PDB file of C-alpha atoms and ligand atoms in Angstrom:
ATOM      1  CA  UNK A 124      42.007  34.328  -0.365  1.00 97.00           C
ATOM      2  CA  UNK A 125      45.305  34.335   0.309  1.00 98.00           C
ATOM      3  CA  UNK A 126      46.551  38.626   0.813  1.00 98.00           C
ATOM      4  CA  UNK A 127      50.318  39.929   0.261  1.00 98.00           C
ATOM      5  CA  UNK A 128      51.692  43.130   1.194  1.00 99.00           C
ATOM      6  CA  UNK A 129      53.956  45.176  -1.100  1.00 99.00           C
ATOM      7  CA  UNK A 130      56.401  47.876  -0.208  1.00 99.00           C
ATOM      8  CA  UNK A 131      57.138  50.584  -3.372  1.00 98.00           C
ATOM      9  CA  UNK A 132      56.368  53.791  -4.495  1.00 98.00           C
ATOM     10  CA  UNK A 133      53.297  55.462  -5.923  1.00 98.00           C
ATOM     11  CA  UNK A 134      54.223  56.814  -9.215  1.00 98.00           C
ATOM     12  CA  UNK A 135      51.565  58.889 -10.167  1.00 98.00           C
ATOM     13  CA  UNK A 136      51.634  58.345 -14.085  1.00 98.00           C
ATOM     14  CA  UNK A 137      54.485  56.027 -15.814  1.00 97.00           C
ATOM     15  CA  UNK A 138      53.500  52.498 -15.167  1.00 97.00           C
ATOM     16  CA  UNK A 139      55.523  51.368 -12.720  1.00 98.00           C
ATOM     17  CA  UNK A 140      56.164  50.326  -9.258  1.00 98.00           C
ATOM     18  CA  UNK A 141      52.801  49.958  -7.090  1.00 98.00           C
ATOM     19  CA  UNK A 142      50.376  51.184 -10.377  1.00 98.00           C
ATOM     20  CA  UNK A 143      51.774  47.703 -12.062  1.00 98.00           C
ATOM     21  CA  UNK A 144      51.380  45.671  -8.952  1.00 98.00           C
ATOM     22  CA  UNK A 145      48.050  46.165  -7.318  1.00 98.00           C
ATOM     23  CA  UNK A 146      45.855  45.601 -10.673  1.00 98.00           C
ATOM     24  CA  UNK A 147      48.423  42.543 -11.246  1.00 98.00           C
ATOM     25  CA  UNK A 148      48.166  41.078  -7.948  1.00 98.00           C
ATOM     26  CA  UNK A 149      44.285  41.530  -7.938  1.00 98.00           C
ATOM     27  CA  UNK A 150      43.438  40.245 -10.792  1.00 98.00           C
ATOM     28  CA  UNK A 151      45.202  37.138 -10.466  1.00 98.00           C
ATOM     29  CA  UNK A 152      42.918  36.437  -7.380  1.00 97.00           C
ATOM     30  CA  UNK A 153      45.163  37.745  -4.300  1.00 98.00           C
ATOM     31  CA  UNK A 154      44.736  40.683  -2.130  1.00 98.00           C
ATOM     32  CA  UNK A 155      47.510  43.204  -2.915  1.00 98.00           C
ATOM     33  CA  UNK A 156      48.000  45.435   1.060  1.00 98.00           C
ATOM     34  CA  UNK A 157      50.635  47.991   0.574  1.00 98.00           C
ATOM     35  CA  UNK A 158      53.534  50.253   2.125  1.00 98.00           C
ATOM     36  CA  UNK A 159      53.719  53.412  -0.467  1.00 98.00           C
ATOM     37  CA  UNK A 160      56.896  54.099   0.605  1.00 98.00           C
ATOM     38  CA  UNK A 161      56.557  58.110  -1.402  1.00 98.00           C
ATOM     39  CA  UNK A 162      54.342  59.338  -4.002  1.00 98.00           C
ATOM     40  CA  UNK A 163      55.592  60.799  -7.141  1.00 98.00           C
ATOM     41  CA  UNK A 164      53.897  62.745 -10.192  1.00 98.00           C
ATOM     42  CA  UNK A 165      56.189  60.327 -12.280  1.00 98.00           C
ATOM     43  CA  UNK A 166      58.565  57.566 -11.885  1.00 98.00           C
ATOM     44  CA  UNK A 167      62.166  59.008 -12.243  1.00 97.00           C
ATOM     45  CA  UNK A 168      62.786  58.516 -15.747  1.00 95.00           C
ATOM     46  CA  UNK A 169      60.820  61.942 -16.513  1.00 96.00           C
ATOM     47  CA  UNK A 170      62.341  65.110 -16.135  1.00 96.00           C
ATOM     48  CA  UNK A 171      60.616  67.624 -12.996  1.00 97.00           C
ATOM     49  CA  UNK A 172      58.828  64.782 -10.926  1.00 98.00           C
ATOM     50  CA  UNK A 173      57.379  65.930  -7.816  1.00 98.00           C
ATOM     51  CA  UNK A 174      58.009  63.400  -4.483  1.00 97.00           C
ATOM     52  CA  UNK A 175      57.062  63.455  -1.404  1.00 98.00           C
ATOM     53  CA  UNK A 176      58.813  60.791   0.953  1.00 98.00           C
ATOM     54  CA  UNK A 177      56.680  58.581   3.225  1.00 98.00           C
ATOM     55  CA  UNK A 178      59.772  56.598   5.096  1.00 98.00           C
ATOM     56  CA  UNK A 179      58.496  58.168   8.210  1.00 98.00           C
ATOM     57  CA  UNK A 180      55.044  56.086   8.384  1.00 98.00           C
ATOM     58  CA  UNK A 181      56.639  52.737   7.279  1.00 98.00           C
ATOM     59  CA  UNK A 182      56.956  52.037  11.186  1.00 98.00           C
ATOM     60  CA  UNK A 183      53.940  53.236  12.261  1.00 98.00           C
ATOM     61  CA  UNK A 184      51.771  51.120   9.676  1.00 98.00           C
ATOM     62  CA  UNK A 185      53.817  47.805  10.601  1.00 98.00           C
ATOM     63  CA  UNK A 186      52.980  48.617  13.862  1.00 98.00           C
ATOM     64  CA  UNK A 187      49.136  48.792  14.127  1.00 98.00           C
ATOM     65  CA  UNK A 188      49.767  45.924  12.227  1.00 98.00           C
ATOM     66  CA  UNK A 189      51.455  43.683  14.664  1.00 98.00           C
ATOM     67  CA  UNK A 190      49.111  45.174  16.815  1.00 98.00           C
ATOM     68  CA  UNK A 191      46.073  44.320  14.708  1.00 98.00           C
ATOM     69  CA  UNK A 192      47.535  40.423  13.903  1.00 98.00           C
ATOM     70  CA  UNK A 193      47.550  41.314  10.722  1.00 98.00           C
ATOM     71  CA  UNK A 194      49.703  38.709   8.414  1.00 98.00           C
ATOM     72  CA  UNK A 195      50.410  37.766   4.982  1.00 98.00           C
ATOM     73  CA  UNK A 196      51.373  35.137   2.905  1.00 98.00           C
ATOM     74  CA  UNK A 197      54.362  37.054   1.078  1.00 99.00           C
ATOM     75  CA  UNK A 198      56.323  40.258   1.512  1.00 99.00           C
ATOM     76  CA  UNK A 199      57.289  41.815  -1.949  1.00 99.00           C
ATOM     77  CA  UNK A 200      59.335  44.360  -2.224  1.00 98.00           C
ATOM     78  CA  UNK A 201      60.177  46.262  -5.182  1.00 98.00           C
ATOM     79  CA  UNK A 202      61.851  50.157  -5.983  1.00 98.00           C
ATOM     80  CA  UNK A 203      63.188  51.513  -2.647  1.00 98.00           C
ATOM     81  CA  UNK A 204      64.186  54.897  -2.490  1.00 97.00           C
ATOM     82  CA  UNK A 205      66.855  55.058   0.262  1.00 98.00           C
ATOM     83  CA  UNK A 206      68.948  53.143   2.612  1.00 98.00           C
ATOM     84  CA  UNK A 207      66.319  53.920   5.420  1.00 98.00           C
ATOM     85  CA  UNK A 208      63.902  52.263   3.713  1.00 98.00           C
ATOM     86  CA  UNK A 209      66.161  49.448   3.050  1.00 98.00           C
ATOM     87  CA  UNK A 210      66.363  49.071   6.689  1.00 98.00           C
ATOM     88  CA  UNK A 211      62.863  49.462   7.393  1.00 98.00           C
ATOM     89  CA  UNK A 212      61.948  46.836   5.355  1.00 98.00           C
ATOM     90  CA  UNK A 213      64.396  44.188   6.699  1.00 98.00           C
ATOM     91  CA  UNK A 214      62.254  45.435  10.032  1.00 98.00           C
ATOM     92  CA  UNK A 215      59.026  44.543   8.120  1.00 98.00           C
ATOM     93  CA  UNK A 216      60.746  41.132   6.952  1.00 98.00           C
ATOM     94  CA  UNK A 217      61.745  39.590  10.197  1.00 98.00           C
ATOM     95  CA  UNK A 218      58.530  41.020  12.262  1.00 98.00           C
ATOM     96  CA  UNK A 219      56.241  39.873   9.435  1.00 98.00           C
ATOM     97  CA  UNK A 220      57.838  36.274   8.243  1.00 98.00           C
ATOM     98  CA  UNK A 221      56.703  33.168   9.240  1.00 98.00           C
ATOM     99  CA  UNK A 222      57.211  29.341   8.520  1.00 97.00           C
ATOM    100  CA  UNK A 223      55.163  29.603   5.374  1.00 97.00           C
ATOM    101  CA  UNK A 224      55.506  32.809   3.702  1.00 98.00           C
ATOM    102  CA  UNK A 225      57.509  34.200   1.276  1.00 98.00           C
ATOM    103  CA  UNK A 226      59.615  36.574   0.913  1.00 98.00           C
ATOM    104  CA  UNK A 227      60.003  37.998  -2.892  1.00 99.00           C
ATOM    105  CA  UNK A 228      62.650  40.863  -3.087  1.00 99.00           C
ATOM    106  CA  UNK A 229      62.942  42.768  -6.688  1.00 98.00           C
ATOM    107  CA  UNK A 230      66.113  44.677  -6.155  1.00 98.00           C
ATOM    108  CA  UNK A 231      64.830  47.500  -8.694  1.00 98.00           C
ATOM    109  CA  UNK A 232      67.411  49.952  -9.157  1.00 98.00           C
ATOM    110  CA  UNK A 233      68.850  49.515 -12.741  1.00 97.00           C
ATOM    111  CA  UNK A 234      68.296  48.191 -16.299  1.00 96.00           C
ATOM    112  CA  UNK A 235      70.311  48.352 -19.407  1.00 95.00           C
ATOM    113  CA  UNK A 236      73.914  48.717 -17.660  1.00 96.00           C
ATOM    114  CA  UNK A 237      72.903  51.671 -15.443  1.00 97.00           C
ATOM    115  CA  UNK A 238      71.609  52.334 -12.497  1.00 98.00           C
ATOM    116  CA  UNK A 239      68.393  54.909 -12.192  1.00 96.00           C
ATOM    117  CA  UNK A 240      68.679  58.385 -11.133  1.00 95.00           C
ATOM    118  CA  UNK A 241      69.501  59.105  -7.710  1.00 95.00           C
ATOM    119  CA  UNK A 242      71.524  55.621  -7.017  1.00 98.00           C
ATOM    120  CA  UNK A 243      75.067  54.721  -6.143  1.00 98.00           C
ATOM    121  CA  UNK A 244      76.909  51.506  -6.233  1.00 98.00           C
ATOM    122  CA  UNK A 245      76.739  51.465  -2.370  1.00 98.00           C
ATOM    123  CA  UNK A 246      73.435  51.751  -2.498  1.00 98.00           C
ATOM    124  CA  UNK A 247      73.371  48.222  -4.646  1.00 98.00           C
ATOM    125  CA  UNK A 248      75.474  46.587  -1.878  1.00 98.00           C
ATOM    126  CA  UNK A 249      72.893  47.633   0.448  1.00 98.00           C
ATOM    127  CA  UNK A 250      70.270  45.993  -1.715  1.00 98.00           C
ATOM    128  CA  UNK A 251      72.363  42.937  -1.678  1.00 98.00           C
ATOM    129  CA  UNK A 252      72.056  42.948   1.714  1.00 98.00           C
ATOM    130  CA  UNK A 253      68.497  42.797   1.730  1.00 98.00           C
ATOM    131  CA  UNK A 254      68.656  40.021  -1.063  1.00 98.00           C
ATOM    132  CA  UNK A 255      69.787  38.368   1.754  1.00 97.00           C
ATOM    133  CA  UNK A 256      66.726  37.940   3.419  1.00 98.00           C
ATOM    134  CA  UNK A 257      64.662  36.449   0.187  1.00 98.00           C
ATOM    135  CA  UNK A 258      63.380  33.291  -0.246  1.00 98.00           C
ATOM    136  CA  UNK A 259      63.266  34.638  -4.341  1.00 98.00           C
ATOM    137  CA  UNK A 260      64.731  37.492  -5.770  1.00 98.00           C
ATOM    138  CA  UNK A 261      63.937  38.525  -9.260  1.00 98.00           C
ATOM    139  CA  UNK A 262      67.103  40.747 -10.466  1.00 98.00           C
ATOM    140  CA  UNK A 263      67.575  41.945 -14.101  1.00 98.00           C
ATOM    141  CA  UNK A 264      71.630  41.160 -15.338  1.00 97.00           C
ATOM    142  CA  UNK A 265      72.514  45.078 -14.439  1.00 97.00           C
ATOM    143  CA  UNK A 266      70.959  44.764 -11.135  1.00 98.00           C
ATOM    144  CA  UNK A 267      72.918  41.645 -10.429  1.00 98.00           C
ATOM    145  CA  UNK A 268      76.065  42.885 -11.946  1.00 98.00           C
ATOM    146  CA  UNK A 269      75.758  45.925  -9.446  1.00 98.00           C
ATOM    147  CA  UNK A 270      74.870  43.974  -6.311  1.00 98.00           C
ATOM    148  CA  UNK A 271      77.606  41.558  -7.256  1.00 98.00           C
ATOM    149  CA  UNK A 272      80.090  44.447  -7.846  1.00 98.00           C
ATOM    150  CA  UNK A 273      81.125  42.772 -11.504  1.00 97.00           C
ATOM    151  CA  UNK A 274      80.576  44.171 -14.915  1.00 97.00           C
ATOM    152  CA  UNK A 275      77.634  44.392 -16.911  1.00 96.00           C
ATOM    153  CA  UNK A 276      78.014  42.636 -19.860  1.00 95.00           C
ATOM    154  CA  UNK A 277      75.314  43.357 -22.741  1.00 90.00           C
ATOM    155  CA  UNK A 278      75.956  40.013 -24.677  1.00 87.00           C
ATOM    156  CA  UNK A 279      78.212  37.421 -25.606  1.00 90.00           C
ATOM    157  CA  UNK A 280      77.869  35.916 -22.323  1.00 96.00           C
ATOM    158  CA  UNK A 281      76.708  32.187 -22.659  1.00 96.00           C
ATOM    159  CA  UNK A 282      75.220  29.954 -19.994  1.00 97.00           C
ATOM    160  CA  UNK A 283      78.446  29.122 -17.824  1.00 98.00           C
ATOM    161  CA  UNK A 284      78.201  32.691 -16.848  1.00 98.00           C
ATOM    162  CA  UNK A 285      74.748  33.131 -16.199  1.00 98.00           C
ATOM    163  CA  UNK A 286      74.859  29.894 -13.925  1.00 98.00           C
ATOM    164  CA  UNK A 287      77.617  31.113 -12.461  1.00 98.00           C
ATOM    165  CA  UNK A 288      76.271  34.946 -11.592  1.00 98.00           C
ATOM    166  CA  UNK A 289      73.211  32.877 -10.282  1.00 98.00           C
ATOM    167  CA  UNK A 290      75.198  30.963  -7.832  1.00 98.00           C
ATOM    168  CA  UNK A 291      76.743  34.131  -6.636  1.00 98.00           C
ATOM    169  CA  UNK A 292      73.353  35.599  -6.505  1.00 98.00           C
ATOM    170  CA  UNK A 293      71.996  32.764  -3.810  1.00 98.00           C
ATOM    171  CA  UNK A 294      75.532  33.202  -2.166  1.00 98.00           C
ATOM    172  CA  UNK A 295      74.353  36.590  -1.206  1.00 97.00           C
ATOM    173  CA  UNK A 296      71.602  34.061   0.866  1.00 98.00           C
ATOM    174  CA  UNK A 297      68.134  33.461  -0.711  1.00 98.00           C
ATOM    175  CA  UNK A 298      67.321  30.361  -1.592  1.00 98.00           C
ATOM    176  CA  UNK A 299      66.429  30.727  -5.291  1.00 98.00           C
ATOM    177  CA  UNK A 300      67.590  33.305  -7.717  1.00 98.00           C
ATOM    178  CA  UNK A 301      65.951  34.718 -10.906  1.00 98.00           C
ATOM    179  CA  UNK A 302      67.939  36.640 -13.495  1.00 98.00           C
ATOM    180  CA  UNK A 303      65.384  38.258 -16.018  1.00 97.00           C
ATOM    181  CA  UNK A 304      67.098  39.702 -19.300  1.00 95.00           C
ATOM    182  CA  UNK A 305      68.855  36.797 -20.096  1.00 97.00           C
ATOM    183  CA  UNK A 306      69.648  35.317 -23.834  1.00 96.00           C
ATOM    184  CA  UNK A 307      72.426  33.135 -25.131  1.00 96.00           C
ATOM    185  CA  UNK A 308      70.991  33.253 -28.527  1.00 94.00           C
ATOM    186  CA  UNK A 309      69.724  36.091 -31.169  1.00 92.00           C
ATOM    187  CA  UNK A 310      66.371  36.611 -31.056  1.00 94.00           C
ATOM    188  CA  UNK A 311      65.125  34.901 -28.302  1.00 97.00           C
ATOM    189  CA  UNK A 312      65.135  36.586 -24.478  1.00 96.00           C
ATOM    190  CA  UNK A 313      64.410  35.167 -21.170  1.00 97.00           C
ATOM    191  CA  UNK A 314      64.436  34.361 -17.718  1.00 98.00           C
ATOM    192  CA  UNK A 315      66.734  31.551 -15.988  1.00 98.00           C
ATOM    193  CA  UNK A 316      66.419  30.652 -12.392  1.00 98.00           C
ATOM    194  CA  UNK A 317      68.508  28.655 -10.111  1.00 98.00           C
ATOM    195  CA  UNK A 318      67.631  26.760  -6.626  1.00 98.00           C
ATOM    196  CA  UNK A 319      70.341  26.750  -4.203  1.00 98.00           C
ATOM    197  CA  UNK A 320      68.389  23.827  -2.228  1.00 98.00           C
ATOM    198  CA  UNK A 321      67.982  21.371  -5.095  1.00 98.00           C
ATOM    199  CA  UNK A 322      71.206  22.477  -7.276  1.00 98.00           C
ATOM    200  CA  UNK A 323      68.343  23.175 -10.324  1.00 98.00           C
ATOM    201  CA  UNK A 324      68.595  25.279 -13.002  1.00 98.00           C
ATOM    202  CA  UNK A 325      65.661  26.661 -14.718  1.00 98.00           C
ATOM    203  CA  UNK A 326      65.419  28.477 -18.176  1.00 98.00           C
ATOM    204  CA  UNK A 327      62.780  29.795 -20.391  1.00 98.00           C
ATOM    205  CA  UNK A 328      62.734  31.766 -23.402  1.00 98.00           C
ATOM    206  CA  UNK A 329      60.544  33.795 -25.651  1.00 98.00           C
ATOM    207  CA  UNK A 330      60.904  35.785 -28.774  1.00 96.00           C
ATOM    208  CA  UNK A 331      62.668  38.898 -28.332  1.00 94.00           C
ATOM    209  CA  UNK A 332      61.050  42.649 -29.006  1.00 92.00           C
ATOM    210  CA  UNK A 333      63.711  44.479 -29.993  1.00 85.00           C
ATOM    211  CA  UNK A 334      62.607  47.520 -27.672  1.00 85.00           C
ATOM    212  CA  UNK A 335      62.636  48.262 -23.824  1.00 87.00           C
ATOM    213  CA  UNK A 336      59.617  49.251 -22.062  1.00 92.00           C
ATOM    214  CA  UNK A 337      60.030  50.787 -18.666  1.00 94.00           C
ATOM    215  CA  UNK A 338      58.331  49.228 -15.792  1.00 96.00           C
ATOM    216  CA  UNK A 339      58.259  45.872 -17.234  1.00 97.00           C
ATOM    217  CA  UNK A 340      60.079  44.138 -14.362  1.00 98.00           C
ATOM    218  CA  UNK A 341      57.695  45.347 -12.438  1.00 98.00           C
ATOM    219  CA  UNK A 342      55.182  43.575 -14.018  1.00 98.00           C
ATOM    220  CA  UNK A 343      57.171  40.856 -14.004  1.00 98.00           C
ATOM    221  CA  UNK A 344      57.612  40.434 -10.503  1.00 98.00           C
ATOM    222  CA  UNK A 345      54.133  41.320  -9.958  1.00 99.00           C
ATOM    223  CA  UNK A 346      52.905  38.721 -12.045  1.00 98.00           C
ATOM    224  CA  UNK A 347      55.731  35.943 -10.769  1.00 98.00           C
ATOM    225  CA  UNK A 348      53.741  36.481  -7.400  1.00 99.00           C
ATOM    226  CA  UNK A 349      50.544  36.704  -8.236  1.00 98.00           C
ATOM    227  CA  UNK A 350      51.275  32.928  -9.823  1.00 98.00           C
ATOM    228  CA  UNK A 351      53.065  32.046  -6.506  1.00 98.00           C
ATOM    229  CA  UNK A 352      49.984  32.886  -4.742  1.00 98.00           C
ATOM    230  CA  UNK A 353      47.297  30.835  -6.891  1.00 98.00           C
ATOM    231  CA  UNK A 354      49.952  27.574  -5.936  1.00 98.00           C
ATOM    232  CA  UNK A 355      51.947  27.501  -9.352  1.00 98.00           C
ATOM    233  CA  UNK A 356      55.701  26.145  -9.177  1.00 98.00           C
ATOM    234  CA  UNK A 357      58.524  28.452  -9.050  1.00 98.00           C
ATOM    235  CA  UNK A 358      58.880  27.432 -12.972  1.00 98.00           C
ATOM    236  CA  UNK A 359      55.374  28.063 -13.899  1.00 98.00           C
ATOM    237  CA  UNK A 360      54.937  31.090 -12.381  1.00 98.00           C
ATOM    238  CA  UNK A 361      58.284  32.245 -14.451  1.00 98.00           C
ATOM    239  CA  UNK A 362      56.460  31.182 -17.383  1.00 98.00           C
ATOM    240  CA  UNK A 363      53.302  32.928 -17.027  1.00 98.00           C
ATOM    241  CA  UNK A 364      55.206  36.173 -16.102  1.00 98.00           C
ATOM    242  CA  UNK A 365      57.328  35.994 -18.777  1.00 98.00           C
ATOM    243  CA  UNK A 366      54.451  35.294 -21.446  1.00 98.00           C
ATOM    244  CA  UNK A 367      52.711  38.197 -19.593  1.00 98.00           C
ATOM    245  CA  UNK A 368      54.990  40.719 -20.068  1.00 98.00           C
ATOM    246  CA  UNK A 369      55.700  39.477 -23.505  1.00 97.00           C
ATOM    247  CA  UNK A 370      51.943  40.135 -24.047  1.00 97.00           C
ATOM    248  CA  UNK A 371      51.874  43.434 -22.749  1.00 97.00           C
ATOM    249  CA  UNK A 372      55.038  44.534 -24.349  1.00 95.00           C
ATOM    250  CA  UNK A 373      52.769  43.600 -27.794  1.00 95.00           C
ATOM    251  CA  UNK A 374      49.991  45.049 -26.982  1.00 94.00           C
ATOM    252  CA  UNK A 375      52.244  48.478 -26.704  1.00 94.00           C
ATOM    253  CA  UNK A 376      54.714  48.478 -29.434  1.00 91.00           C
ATOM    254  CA  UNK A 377      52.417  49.866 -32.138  1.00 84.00           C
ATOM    255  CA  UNK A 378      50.710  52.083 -29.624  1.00 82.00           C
ATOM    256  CA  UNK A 379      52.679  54.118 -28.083  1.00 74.00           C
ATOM    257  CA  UNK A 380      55.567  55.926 -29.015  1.00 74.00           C
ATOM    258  CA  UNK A 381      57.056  56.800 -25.440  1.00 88.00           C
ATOM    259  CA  UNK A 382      58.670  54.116 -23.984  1.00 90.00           C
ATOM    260  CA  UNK A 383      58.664  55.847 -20.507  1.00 93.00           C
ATOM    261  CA  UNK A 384      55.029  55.720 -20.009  1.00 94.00           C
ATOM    262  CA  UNK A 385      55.224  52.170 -19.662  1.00 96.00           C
ATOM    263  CA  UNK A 386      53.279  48.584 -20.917  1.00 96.00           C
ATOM    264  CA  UNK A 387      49.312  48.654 -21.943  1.00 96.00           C
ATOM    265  CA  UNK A 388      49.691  45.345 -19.486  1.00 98.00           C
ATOM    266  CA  UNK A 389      45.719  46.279 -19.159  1.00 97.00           C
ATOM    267  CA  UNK A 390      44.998  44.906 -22.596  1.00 97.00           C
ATOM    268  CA  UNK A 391      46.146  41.764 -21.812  1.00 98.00           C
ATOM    269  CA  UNK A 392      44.703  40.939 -18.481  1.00 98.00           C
ATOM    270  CA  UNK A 393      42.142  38.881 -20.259  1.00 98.00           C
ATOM    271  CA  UNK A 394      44.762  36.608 -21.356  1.00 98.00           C
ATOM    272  CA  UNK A 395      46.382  36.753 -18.162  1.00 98.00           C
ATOM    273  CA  UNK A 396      43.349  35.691 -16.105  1.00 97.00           C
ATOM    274  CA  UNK A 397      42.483  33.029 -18.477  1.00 97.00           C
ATOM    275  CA  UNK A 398      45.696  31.357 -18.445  1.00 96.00           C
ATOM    276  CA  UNK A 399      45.281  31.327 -14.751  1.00 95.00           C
ATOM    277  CA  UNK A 400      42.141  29.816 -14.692  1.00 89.00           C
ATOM    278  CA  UNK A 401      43.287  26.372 -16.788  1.00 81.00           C
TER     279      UNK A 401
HETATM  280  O1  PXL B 711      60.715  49.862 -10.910  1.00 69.35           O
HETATM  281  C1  PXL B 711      60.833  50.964 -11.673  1.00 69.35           C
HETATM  282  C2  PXL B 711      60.706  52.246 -10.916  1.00 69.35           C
HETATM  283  C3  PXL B 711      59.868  52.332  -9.814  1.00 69.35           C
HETATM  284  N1  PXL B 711      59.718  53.466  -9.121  1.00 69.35           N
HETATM  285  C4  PXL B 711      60.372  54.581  -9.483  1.00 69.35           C
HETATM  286  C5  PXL B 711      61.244  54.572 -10.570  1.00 69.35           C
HETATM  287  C6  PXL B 711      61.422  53.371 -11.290  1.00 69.35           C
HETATM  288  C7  PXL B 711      62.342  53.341 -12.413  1.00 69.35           C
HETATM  289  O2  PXL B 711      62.925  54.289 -12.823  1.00 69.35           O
HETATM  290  O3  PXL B 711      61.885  55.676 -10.915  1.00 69.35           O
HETATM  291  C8  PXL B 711      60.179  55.846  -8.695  1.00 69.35           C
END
């Protein structure tokens, strides 16, 4: 069985962040370690959240497990809270890589034109920095538009642009880039991908739910990984994780009236492990 390690937060109740990706990653048939980088009664989206910072045993834990010859077969890394922790994970990265891992980084720090509480525009150049180190990044169109330092544009963009932000994107220095949020055409919204090494494009689209979810890139990248791991291409994996979170994101709309607390992803985990099993 092949075992990743994920560095992100514990938020307590919301949906998000290392709640999304361990059930994800396991039930898709790969071990899920992890670095919980703080633990929060929410994610930051709610008002009063308690947090309690864990950057100071990020070290320590890599260490026992260089020690141990521990290893893994990807690094993920999703919401991190601070530039140390930026920098302690480029540590984990280049003590922890190898010929045939991967590297997924999810720059999450923004959706819908802003970024979430607590960040700055620096702090997306940092990030950018980090992108650097990816074999596959997984940004949404704000998070790109920060890292990139252009604007965020809602719509009206058509696919010129979005090849062209994804070219910047593997500029930064991973090898393929994944813009999620993407649509050139009403009612439909999806991912497109672009691999620096073969000069590919990649695009897929479902029907789009005219509501946002929080915590559904998460579940996104989880999912993108968890296909990664079981041997799908780059493009199938994108498919499964965006007919995933499409899935979830039904199995919610009807059901819950607070956006903040996240997808029922749970309810479709059937479908999810029997589309991984044909
Ligand atoms: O990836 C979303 C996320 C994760 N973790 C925390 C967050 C958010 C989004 O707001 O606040 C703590």
């Amino acid at each position: 069985m092949k075992r990743i390690v994920t560095i992100q937060d514990i938020s307590c109740v919301g949906k998000c962040s290392l709640t999304v990706a361990l059930p994800i990653i396991s039930a898709m048939g790969t071990e899920a370690a992890v670095i919980p980088t703080a633990v929060l009664s929410t994610h930051t989206a709610f008002s009063n959240f308690t947090f309690c910072d864990l950057t100071k045993e990020i070290a320590p834990i890599c260490e026992h497990w260089k020690n141990a010859g521990i290893g893994f077969d990807a690094i993920y890394t999703g919401y991190l809270g601070s530039f140390e922790q930026i920098e302690l994970t480029e540590r984990l990265i280049a003590d922890f890589k190898t010929e045939e891992n991967i590297i997924l980084v999810d720059p999450a720090m923004a959706d819908g034109g802003k970024l979430y509480k607590g960040f700055t525009v620096d702090f997306a150049k940092r990030m950018a920095s980090l992108c650097a180190k990816a074999d596959v990044i997984v940004p949404n169109l704000t998070e790109a538009s920060f890292m990139l330092g252009i604007p965020y544009v809602d719509c009206g963009y058509d696919e010129t642009y979005i090849r062209d932000v994804l070219k910047k994107l593997t500029d930064l220095g991973c090898k393929t880039a994944v813009l999620t949020g993407v649509s050139f055409e009403a009612g439909k919204l999806g991912v497109m991908s672009y691999n620096s090494e073969t000069g590919e494009y990649f695009s897929y689209f479902r029907e789009r739910i005219p509501e946002s979810f929080h915590g559904t890139g998460d579940v996104y990248a989880s999912t993108f990984l968890g296909a990664l791991m079981r041997g799908r291409s780059v493009e199938d994996a994108l498919m499964i994780a965006t007919d995933f979170t499409v899935e979830s994101i039904k199995a919610t709309i009807n059901n819950t009236p607070d956006r903040k607390y996240g997808v029922n992803f749970e309810e479709a985990v059937p479908y999810l492990v029997s589309r991984m099993d044909k």
